Coordinates of C-alpha atoms in Angstrom, one line a residue:
M16 CA 6.2 -55.3 -9.8
K17 CA 4.6 -52.1 -8.6
D18 CA 3.0 -50.0 -11.4
Q19 CA 4.9 -46.9 -12.2
E20 CA 3.0 -43.6 -12.0
T21 CA 2.4 -42.3 -15.5
P22 CA 2.5 -38.6 -16.5
Q23 CA -1.3 -38.9 -17.0
D24 CA -1.7 -40.1 -13.4
K25 CA 0.4 -37.2 -12.2
N26 CA -1.8 -34.7 -14.2
L27 CA -5.0 -36.2 -12.8
L28 CA -3.6 -35.8 -9.2
K29 CA -2.6 -32.2 -9.9
C30 CA -6.1 -31.4 -11.3
R31 CA -7.8 -33.0 -8.3
E32 CA -5.6 -31.0 -6.0
Q33 CA -6.4 -27.8 -7.9
L34 CA -10.1 -28.6 -7.7
Y35 CA -10.0 -29.2 -3.9
R36 CA -8.1 -25.9 -3.5
M37 CA -10.7 -24.0 -5.5
M38 CA -13.5 -25.7 -3.5
I39 CA -11.8 -24.6 -0.2
S40 CA -11.2 -21.1 -1.5
Q41 CA -14.9 -20.8 -2.6
L42 CA -16.0 -22.0 0.9
F43 CA -13.8 -19.4 2.6
Y44 CA -15.1 -16.7 0.2
D45 CA -18.7 -17.6 0.9
G46 CA -18.1 -17.5 4.7
Y47 CA -18.2 -21.3 5.5
H48 CA -15.0 -21.1 7.4
S49 CA -15.4 -24.2 9.6
V50 CA -16.2 -26.4 6.6
A51 CA -13.3 -24.9 4.6
V52 CA -10.9 -25.6 7.5
E53 CA -12.2 -29.2 7.8
L54 CA -11.7 -29.8 4.1
T55 CA -8.3 -28.2 4.3
N56 CA -7.2 -30.6 7.0
L57 CA -8.7 -33.6 5.1
V58 CA -6.9 -32.9 1.8
R59 CA -3.8 -31.4 3.5
A60 CA -3.9 -28.3 1.4
D61 CA -0.6 -26.5 1.5
P62 CA 0.0 -23.6 1.2
P63 CA -3.1 -22.1 2.7
C64 CA -6.0 -21.3 0.4
P65 CA -7.1 -17.7 0.1
P66 CA -10.8 -16.7 -0.1
S67 CA -11.7 -16.7 -3.8
D68 CA -14.7 -17.2 -6.1
R69 CA -12.7 -18.5 -9.0
L70 CA -14.6 -21.8 -9.0
M71 CA -17.9 -20.0 -9.4
N72 CA -16.4 -18.0 -12.3
I73 CA -15.2 -21.1 -14.0
F74 CA -18.7 -22.6 -13.6
K75 CA -20.3 -19.5 -15.0
Q76 CA -17.9 -19.5 -17.9
A77 CA -18.6 -23.2 -18.6
N78 CA -22.3 -22.4 -18.9
Q79 CA -21.6 -19.8 -21.5
I80 CA -19.1 -21.8 -23.5
E81 CA -21.6 -22.8 -26.2
Q82 CA -21.9 -19.2 -27.1
S83 CA -18.3 -18.8 -28.0
K84 CA -15.7 -21.1 -29.6
E85 CA -13.4 -21.2 -26.6
S86 CA -13.2 -19.8 -23.1
N87 CA -10.9 -16.9 -22.5
L88 CA -11.2 -16.9 -18.7
F89 CA -7.5 -16.8 -18.1
D90 CA -6.6 -14.3 -20.8
D91 CA -5.5 -10.8 -20.0
L92 CA -5.6 -11.1 -16.2
P93 CA -5.0 -7.8 -14.5
C94 CA -1.7 -7.3 -12.8
G95 CA -1.3 -7.4 -9.0
L96 CA -3.6 -9.0 -6.5
D97 CA -6.8 -10.6 -7.9
L98 CA -8.4 -13.2 -5.7
E99 CA -11.1 -13.8 -8.2
F100 CA -8.6 -15.6 -10.4
E101 CA -5.7 -16.5 -8.2
T102 CA -5.7 -19.3 -5.7
E103 CA -2.0 -20.4 -5.8
G104 CA -0.3 -17.2 -4.8
S105 CA 3.0 -18.2 -6.3
T106 CA 5.4 -15.2 -6.5
L107 CA 8.7 -14.3 -7.9
A108 CA 9.0 -11.1 -5.8
P109 CA 11.5 -11.3 -2.9
E110 CA 10.2 -11.7 0.6
P111 CA 10.5 -8.4 2.6
A112 CA 12.7 -10.0 5.2
A113 CA 15.4 -10.3 2.4
Y114 CA 15.7 -6.5 2.1
E115 CA 18.6 -4.8 3.7
T116 CA 19.3 -1.2 4.7
A117 CA 21.1 0.7 1.9
Y118 CA 21.1 4.2 3.3
V119 CA 20.1 6.1 6.5
T120 CA 19.3 9.8 6.6
S121 CA 18.8 11.9 9.7
H122 CA 16.6 14.9 10.7
K123 CA 16.9 17.0 13.8
Q124 CA 13.7 15.7 15.2
A125 CA 11.3 12.8 14.6
C126 CA 10.9 11.7 11.0
R127 CA 7.1 11.4 10.3
A128 CA 6.6 11.4 6.6
G129 CA 8.0 9.8 3.4
C130 CA 7.2 9.0 -0.2
F131 CA 8.5 7.7 -3.5
S132 CA 8.2 9.4 -6.9
G133 CA 6.1 7.5 -9.4
D134 CA 9.1 6.2 -11.3
G135 CA 10.8 5.1 -8.1
Q136 CA 13.8 7.3 -8.7
L137 CA 13.3 9.8 -5.9
V138 CA 12.5 9.6 -2.2
A139 CA 11.3 12.4 0.1
T140 CA 11.3 12.5 3.9
G141 CA 9.7 15.0 6.3
S142 CA 10.2 15.7 9.9
M143 CA 8.9 17.4 13.1
D144 CA 11.8 19.8 12.6
A145 CA 9.7 21.2 9.6
S146 CA 12.4 20.2 7.1
I147 CA 12.0 18.1 3.9
K148 CA 14.8 16.1 2.3
I149 CA 14.7 14.8 -1.3
L150 CA 17.1 11.9 -2.0
D151 CA 18.2 10.2 -5.2
V152 CA 17.6 6.4 -5.1
D153 CA 20.5 5.5 -7.5
R154 CA 22.9 7.6 -5.3
M155 CA 21.7 5.9 -2.2
L156 CA 22.4 2.6 -3.8
A157 CA 25.8 3.7 -5.0
K158 CA 26.7 5.1 -1.6
S159 CA 26.0 1.7 0.1
A160 CA 27.9 -0.2 -2.6
P161 CA 30.9 2.1 -3.6
E162 CA 32.5 -0.7 -5.5
D163 CA 29.8 -0.3 -8.2
M164 CA 30.5 3.4 -8.7
E165 CA 32.5 4.9 -11.5
P166 CA 36.1 6.0 -10.4
G167 CA 36.4 9.6 -9.4
R168 CA 32.6 10.2 -8.9
E169 CA 32.5 9.6 -5.2
Q170 CA 32.5 13.3 -4.2
H171 CA 29.6 14.1 -6.5
A172 CA 27.3 11.4 -5.4
H173 CA 25.7 12.7 -2.2
P174 CA 22.2 11.2 -2.1
V175 CA 20.4 14.3 -0.6
I176 CA 19.7 16.5 -3.7
R177 CA 17.4 19.0 -2.0
T178 CA 16.7 20.2 1.5
L179 CA 13.5 22.4 1.8
Y180 CA 12.7 24.7 4.8
D181 CA 9.4 26.4 4.1
H182 CA 7.1 25.0 6.9
T183 CA 6.9 26.3 10.4
D184 CA 5.7 23.1 12.0
E185 CA 5.8 19.3 11.6
V186 CA 5.7 17.9 8.1
S187 CA 2.9 15.4 8.4
Y188 CA 2.5 14.0 4.8
L189 CA 4.4 14.0 1.5
E190 CA 3.4 13.0 -2.0
F191 CA 5.0 13.5 -5.4
H192 CA 2.8 14.8 -8.3
P193 CA 1.9 11.9 -10.6
K194 CA 3.1 13.7 -13.8
D195 CA 5.2 16.8 -13.0
Q196 CA 8.3 17.4 -11.0
I197 CA 6.4 18.7 -8.0
L198 CA 6.5 17.6 -4.4
A199 CA 3.5 18.4 -2.2
S200 CA 3.8 18.5 1.6
G201 CA 1.1 18.7 4.3
S202 CA 2.0 20.2 7.6
R203 CA 0.7 20.9 11.1
D204 CA 1.2 24.6 10.3
H205 CA -2.2 24.4 8.5
T206 CA -0.8 24.5 5.0
V207 CA -0.1 22.3 1.9
K208 CA 2.9 23.5 -0.1
L209 CA 3.9 22.6 -3.6
F210 CA 7.6 22.7 -4.6
D211 CA 8.9 22.7 -8.1
I212 CA 11.8 20.3 -7.7
S213 CA 13.0 20.6 -11.3
K214 CA 14.9 23.7 -10.3
A215 CA 18.0 23.0 -8.2
S216 CA 17.9 26.4 -6.5
V217 CA 14.3 26.1 -5.2
K218 CA 14.0 26.4 -1.4
K219 CA 10.4 27.8 -1.2
A220 CA 7.1 26.6 -2.4
H221 CA 5.6 28.0 -5.6
K222 CA 2.1 27.4 -4.4
V223 CA 0.5 27.3 -0.9
L224 CA -2.9 25.9 0.0
S225 CA -3.9 27.4 3.4
D226 CA -6.3 25.9 5.9
C227 CA -7.5 26.8 9.4
V228 CA -6.5 23.5 11.1
P229 CA -3.4 21.1 10.9
V230 CA -3.1 19.0 7.8
R231 CA -2.9 15.2 8.4
C232 CA -2.9 13.6 4.9
I233 CA -3.0 14.5 1.2
A234 CA -3.5 12.6 -2.1
F235 CA -3.1 13.7 -5.7
H236 CA -5.9 12.8 -8.1
P237 CA -4.2 10.5 -10.7
T238 CA -4.3 13.3 -13.3
G239 CA -2.6 15.6 -10.9
D240 CA -5.2 18.3 -11.4
Y241 CA -6.8 17.9 -8.0
M242 CA -5.7 17.1 -4.5
A243 CA -7.7 15.6 -1.6
V244 CA -6.7 17.0 1.8
G245 CA -7.5 15.5 5.2
T246 CA -7.2 17.6 8.3
E247 CA -8.0 17.7 12.0
H248 CA -11.5 18.7 10.8
N249 CA -14.0 16.0 9.9
V250 CA -14.8 17.3 6.3
L251 CA -12.5 16.4 3.5
R252 CA -11.2 19.2 1.3
M253 CA -10.8 18.9 -2.5
Y254 CA -8.5 21.5 -4.1
D255 CA -8.1 22.4 -7.7
V256 CA -4.3 22.4 -7.9
H257 CA -4.1 25.1 -10.6
T258 CA -6.5 27.6 -9.1
A259 CA -6.2 26.6 -5.4
Q260 CA -10.0 26.7 -5.3
C261 CA -11.4 24.5 -2.5
F262 CA -14.5 22.3 -2.7
V263 CA -16.3 20.3 0.0
S264 CA -19.2 17.9 -0.1
A265 CA -22.5 19.6 0.2
I266 CA -24.1 16.8 2.3
P267 CA -23.1 17.1 6.0
A268 CA -24.7 13.8 6.9
Q269 CA -22.2 11.9 4.7
Q270 CA -19.1 13.3 6.5
H271 CA -16.9 11.6 9.1
N272 CA -17.5 12.4 12.7
S273 CA -13.8 13.1 13.5
A274 CA -10.4 14.0 12.0
I275 CA -9.5 12.4 8.7
T276 CA -6.3 10.3 9.1
C277 CA -5.8 8.9 5.6
V278 CA -7.0 9.4 2.0
R279 CA -6.2 7.5 -1.2
Y280 CA -7.4 7.4 -4.8
A281 CA -8.0 4.3 -6.8
V282 CA -5.7 4.1 -9.9
N283 CA -8.6 4.8 -12.2
A284 CA -9.8 7.7 -10.1
K285 CA -13.4 6.5 -10.1
V286 CA -13.4 6.3 -6.4
Y287 CA -11.4 7.4 -3.4
A288 CA -11.3 6.3 0.2
T289 CA -10.9 8.1 3.5
G290 CA -10.2 6.8 7.0
S291 CA -10.9 8.6 10.2
M292 CA -10.4 8.7 14.0
D293 CA -14.1 7.9 14.2
G294 CA -13.2 4.3 13.2
S295 CA -15.0 4.4 9.8
I296 CA -13.8 4.0 6.2
K297 CA -15.7 5.9 3.6
L298 CA -15.7 5.4 -0.2
W299 CA -16.5 8.4 -2.4
D300 CA -17.5 8.8 -6.0
G301 CA -14.5 10.3 -7.8
V302 CA -16.6 12.6 -10.0
S303 CA -19.6 13.7 -7.9
G304 CA -17.8 13.6 -4.5
R305 CA -20.7 11.8 -2.9
C306 CA -20.2 9.1 -0.3
I307 CA -21.1 5.8 -1.9
N308 CA -20.3 3.4 1.0
T309 CA -19.3 3.4 4.6
F310 CA -17.5 0.7 6.5
A311 CA -18.6 1.7 10.0
Q312 CA -16.5 0.3 12.9
A313 CA -14.1 -1.1 10.2
H314 CA -11.6 -2.0 12.9
D315 CA -14.0 -2.6 15.7
G316 CA -14.2 1.1 16.4
A317 CA -10.4 1.6 16.5
E318 CA -8.9 4.7 14.7
I319 CA -8.2 4.0 11.0
C320 CA -4.4 4.4 10.2
S321 CA -4.2 3.7 6.5
V322 CA -6.1 2.8 3.3
V323 CA -4.8 1.7 0.0
F324 CA -6.4 0.4 -3.2
T325 CA -5.1 -2.6 -5.2
K326 CA -4.0 -1.8 -8.7
N327 CA -7.2 -3.3 -10.2
G328 CA -9.5 -1.4 -7.9
K329 CA -11.2 -4.5 -6.6
Y330 CA -9.9 -4.4 -3.0
L331 CA -9.0 -2.0 -0.3
L332 CA -6.3 -2.7 2.3
S333 CA -6.8 -1.0 5.7
S334 CA -5.0 -0.9 9.0
G335 CA -6.2 0.4 12.4
M336 CA -5.0 1.2 15.9
D337 CA -6.1 -2.4 16.8
S338 CA -2.9 -3.6 15.0
L339 CA -5.1 -5.5 12.5
V340 CA -4.7 -5.3 8.7
K341 CA -7.8 -6.1 6.6
L342 CA -8.5 -6.7 2.9
W343 CA -11.9 -5.5 1.8
E344 CA -13.7 -6.6 -1.3
L345 CA -15.4 -3.5 -2.6
S346 CA -18.1 -5.2 -4.7
T347 CA -19.5 -7.0 -1.7
S348 CA -18.3 -4.6 1.1
R349 CA -16.9 -7.6 3.0
C350 CA -13.6 -8.1 4.8
L351 CA -12.2 -11.1 2.9
I352 CA -8.9 -11.5 4.7
A353 CA -7.6 -10.3 8.1
Y354 CA -3.8 -10.3 8.5
T355 CA -3.1 -11.1 12.1
G356 CA -0.1 -11.4 14.4
A357 CA 1.0 -7.8 14.7
G358 CA 0.6 -6.1 18.0
T359 CA 0.9 -9.2 20.1
T360 CA 3.1 -7.4 22.6
G361 CA 0.9 -4.3 22.8
K362 CA -1.6 -2.4 20.6
Q363 CA -0.6 0.6 18.4
E364 CA -0.1 3.9 20.2
H365 CA 0.7 5.8 17.1
Q366 CA -0.5 5.6 13.5
T367 CA 1.4 3.6 11.0
Q368 CA 0.6 2.1 7.6
A369 CA -0.2 -1.2 6.0
I370 CA 1.1 -1.3 2.5
F371 CA 1.6 -3.7 -0.4
N372 CA 5.0 -4.4 -2.0
H373 CA 5.3 -3.2 -5.7
T374 CA 3.9 -6.5 -7.0
E375 CA 1.1 -6.8 -4.4
D376 CA 2.4 -10.3 -3.4
Y377 CA 3.1 -9.2 0.2
V378 CA 1.4 -7.0 2.8
L379 CA 3.8 -5.1 5.1
F380 CA 3.0 -3.5 8.5
P381 CA 5.5 -2.2 11.1
D382 CA 4.9 -3.7 14.6
E383 CA 5.3 -0.6 16.9
A384 CA 6.2 -2.3 20.2
T385 CA 9.0 -4.5 18.7
T386 CA 10.1 -2.1 15.9
S387 CA 10.0 -5.1 13.6
L388 CA 8.3 -5.6 10.2
C389 CA 5.4 -8.0 10.0
A390 CA 4.8 -9.3 6.5
W391 CA 2.2 -11.7 5.0
N392 CA 1.5 -13.4 1.7
S393 CA -1.3 -11.1 0.5
R394 CA -3.4 -13.9 -1.0
N395 CA -3.5 -16.4 1.9
A396 CA -2.4 -14.3 4.9
S397 CA 0.4 -16.8 5.8
R398 CA 3.0 -15.1 7.9
C399 CA 6.5 -14.3 6.5
H400 CA 9.7 -14.0 8.5
L401 CA 9.8 -11.2 11.0
M402 CA 12.5 -8.6 10.3
S403 CA 14.1 -6.0 12.7
L404 CA 13.8 -2.5 11.2
G405 CA 16.8 -1.3 13.1
H406 CA 15.1 1.8 14.5
N407 CA 15.4 3.0 18.1
G408 CA 11.9 4.5 18.1
A409 CA 8.5 3.8 16.7
V410 CA 8.2 3.6 12.9
R411 CA 5.7 6.3 12.1
H412 CA 5.6 5.9 8.3
I413 CA 6.4 3.2 5.8
V414 CA 6.1 3.4 2.0
H415 CA 7.2 0.9 -0.7
S416 CA 8.7 1.8 -4.1
P417 CA 6.1 1.5 -6.9
T418 CA 8.7 0.0 -9.2
H419 CA 11.4 -1.9 -7.3
S420 CA 12.0 -4.1 -4.3
A421 CA 12.7 -1.2 -2.0
F422 CA 10.9 0.6 0.9
L423 CA 11.4 3.5 3.2
T424 CA 10.8 3.6 7.0
C425 CA 10.5 6.9 8.9
S426 CA 10.9 6.8 12.7
D427 CA 10.7 8.8 15.9
D428 CA 14.5 8.1 16.3
Y429 CA 15.0 11.0 13.8
R430 CA 16.0 8.7 11.0
A431 CA 14.7 7.4 7.7
R432 CA 16.0 4.1 6.5
F433 CA 16.0 3.1 2.8
W434 CA 15.7 -0.7 2.4
V435 CA 16.4 -2.6 -0.8
K436 CA 16.7 -6.2 -2.1
R437 CA 19.8 -6.2 -4.1
T438 CA 20.0 -8.3 -7.3
T439 CA 23.2 -10.2 -7.5
A440 CA 24.6 -9.9 -11.0
H441 CA 27.4 -12.2 -12.1

């Protein structure tokens, strides 16, 4: 009779598989790609292994184990993406291709900007027609599933709760204040405007930050006291939100050489990042405002489209006009992962963003030529299902809810689509 496999044998096999996966991940992390691929094929590692130095950390921890009673290597891991500890990449978050359109809103011209509030309850859209719409997420969901609504409330549930007309040119960027009920908008009319959205009657901004060139991007400091503003000029502006006083770096040599296309703060505000038409990404000290690192030719010289930090501040996700998406490890200034496959039918002509979903399990990037959504497992770069975004023009902005399985796409077809993964309750 053939010996039956015992639970102990199964555990040993599982441990061996885990060890091989960590070895492959360490080899990828250290740059030995051909060796890692060879070992992957030999042991038939599936799913793909992300670059990770988890094995080195376990080894270091083992060397120090005599100094403490037990190792706490796996205690209190930070939320979100952390390749230092994660090699399996299992996720409970729904794949982006499972989302569906819950609501569509239209402007009179191309829709170029969008954002979610920090609690995920509000959405704002901005257009070339200089208008801004603010929509209630719960009302959008109710409108698309009227059977869930309370009887008699249909007429009171219009999702658009504010329409703002205070710009004279294209609204290029939108962002909600991290703490207060304020919406900030950057525009090609050379201004940033702040709207107090707590008052239903408000149509005009209560504060205006004026510049001499078109505004391309804005980012609130996590405290909400300051705002970084990128324009057609090469020097980043830093505004005190309360006094409207403007600051710029005193070291000209540290600046970009062309217009600033994107700016984002890390969650802890210790650092912020900028991307530029000059093809470089710069990291800046959040207190002194000095440039602390530059990724020159980050996308082989192509214009930078977007930058976003992971929640733990260890990595930076970037996208470029080369249709590539890259994950940078900030401690080593290396590109750890390149997410490929977008732009196969033609390179980007316009800017769009690479973003994480709310759990950082997936990377999302709209493919301009096909108006479909490319998505990858953020840890191992394996491709997810392609999904048509249903727009009749290029998607010029995409943003994911910080709290739910929902995202917003803004397009040259004048429309913004609100996408959501519905939870089926029984």
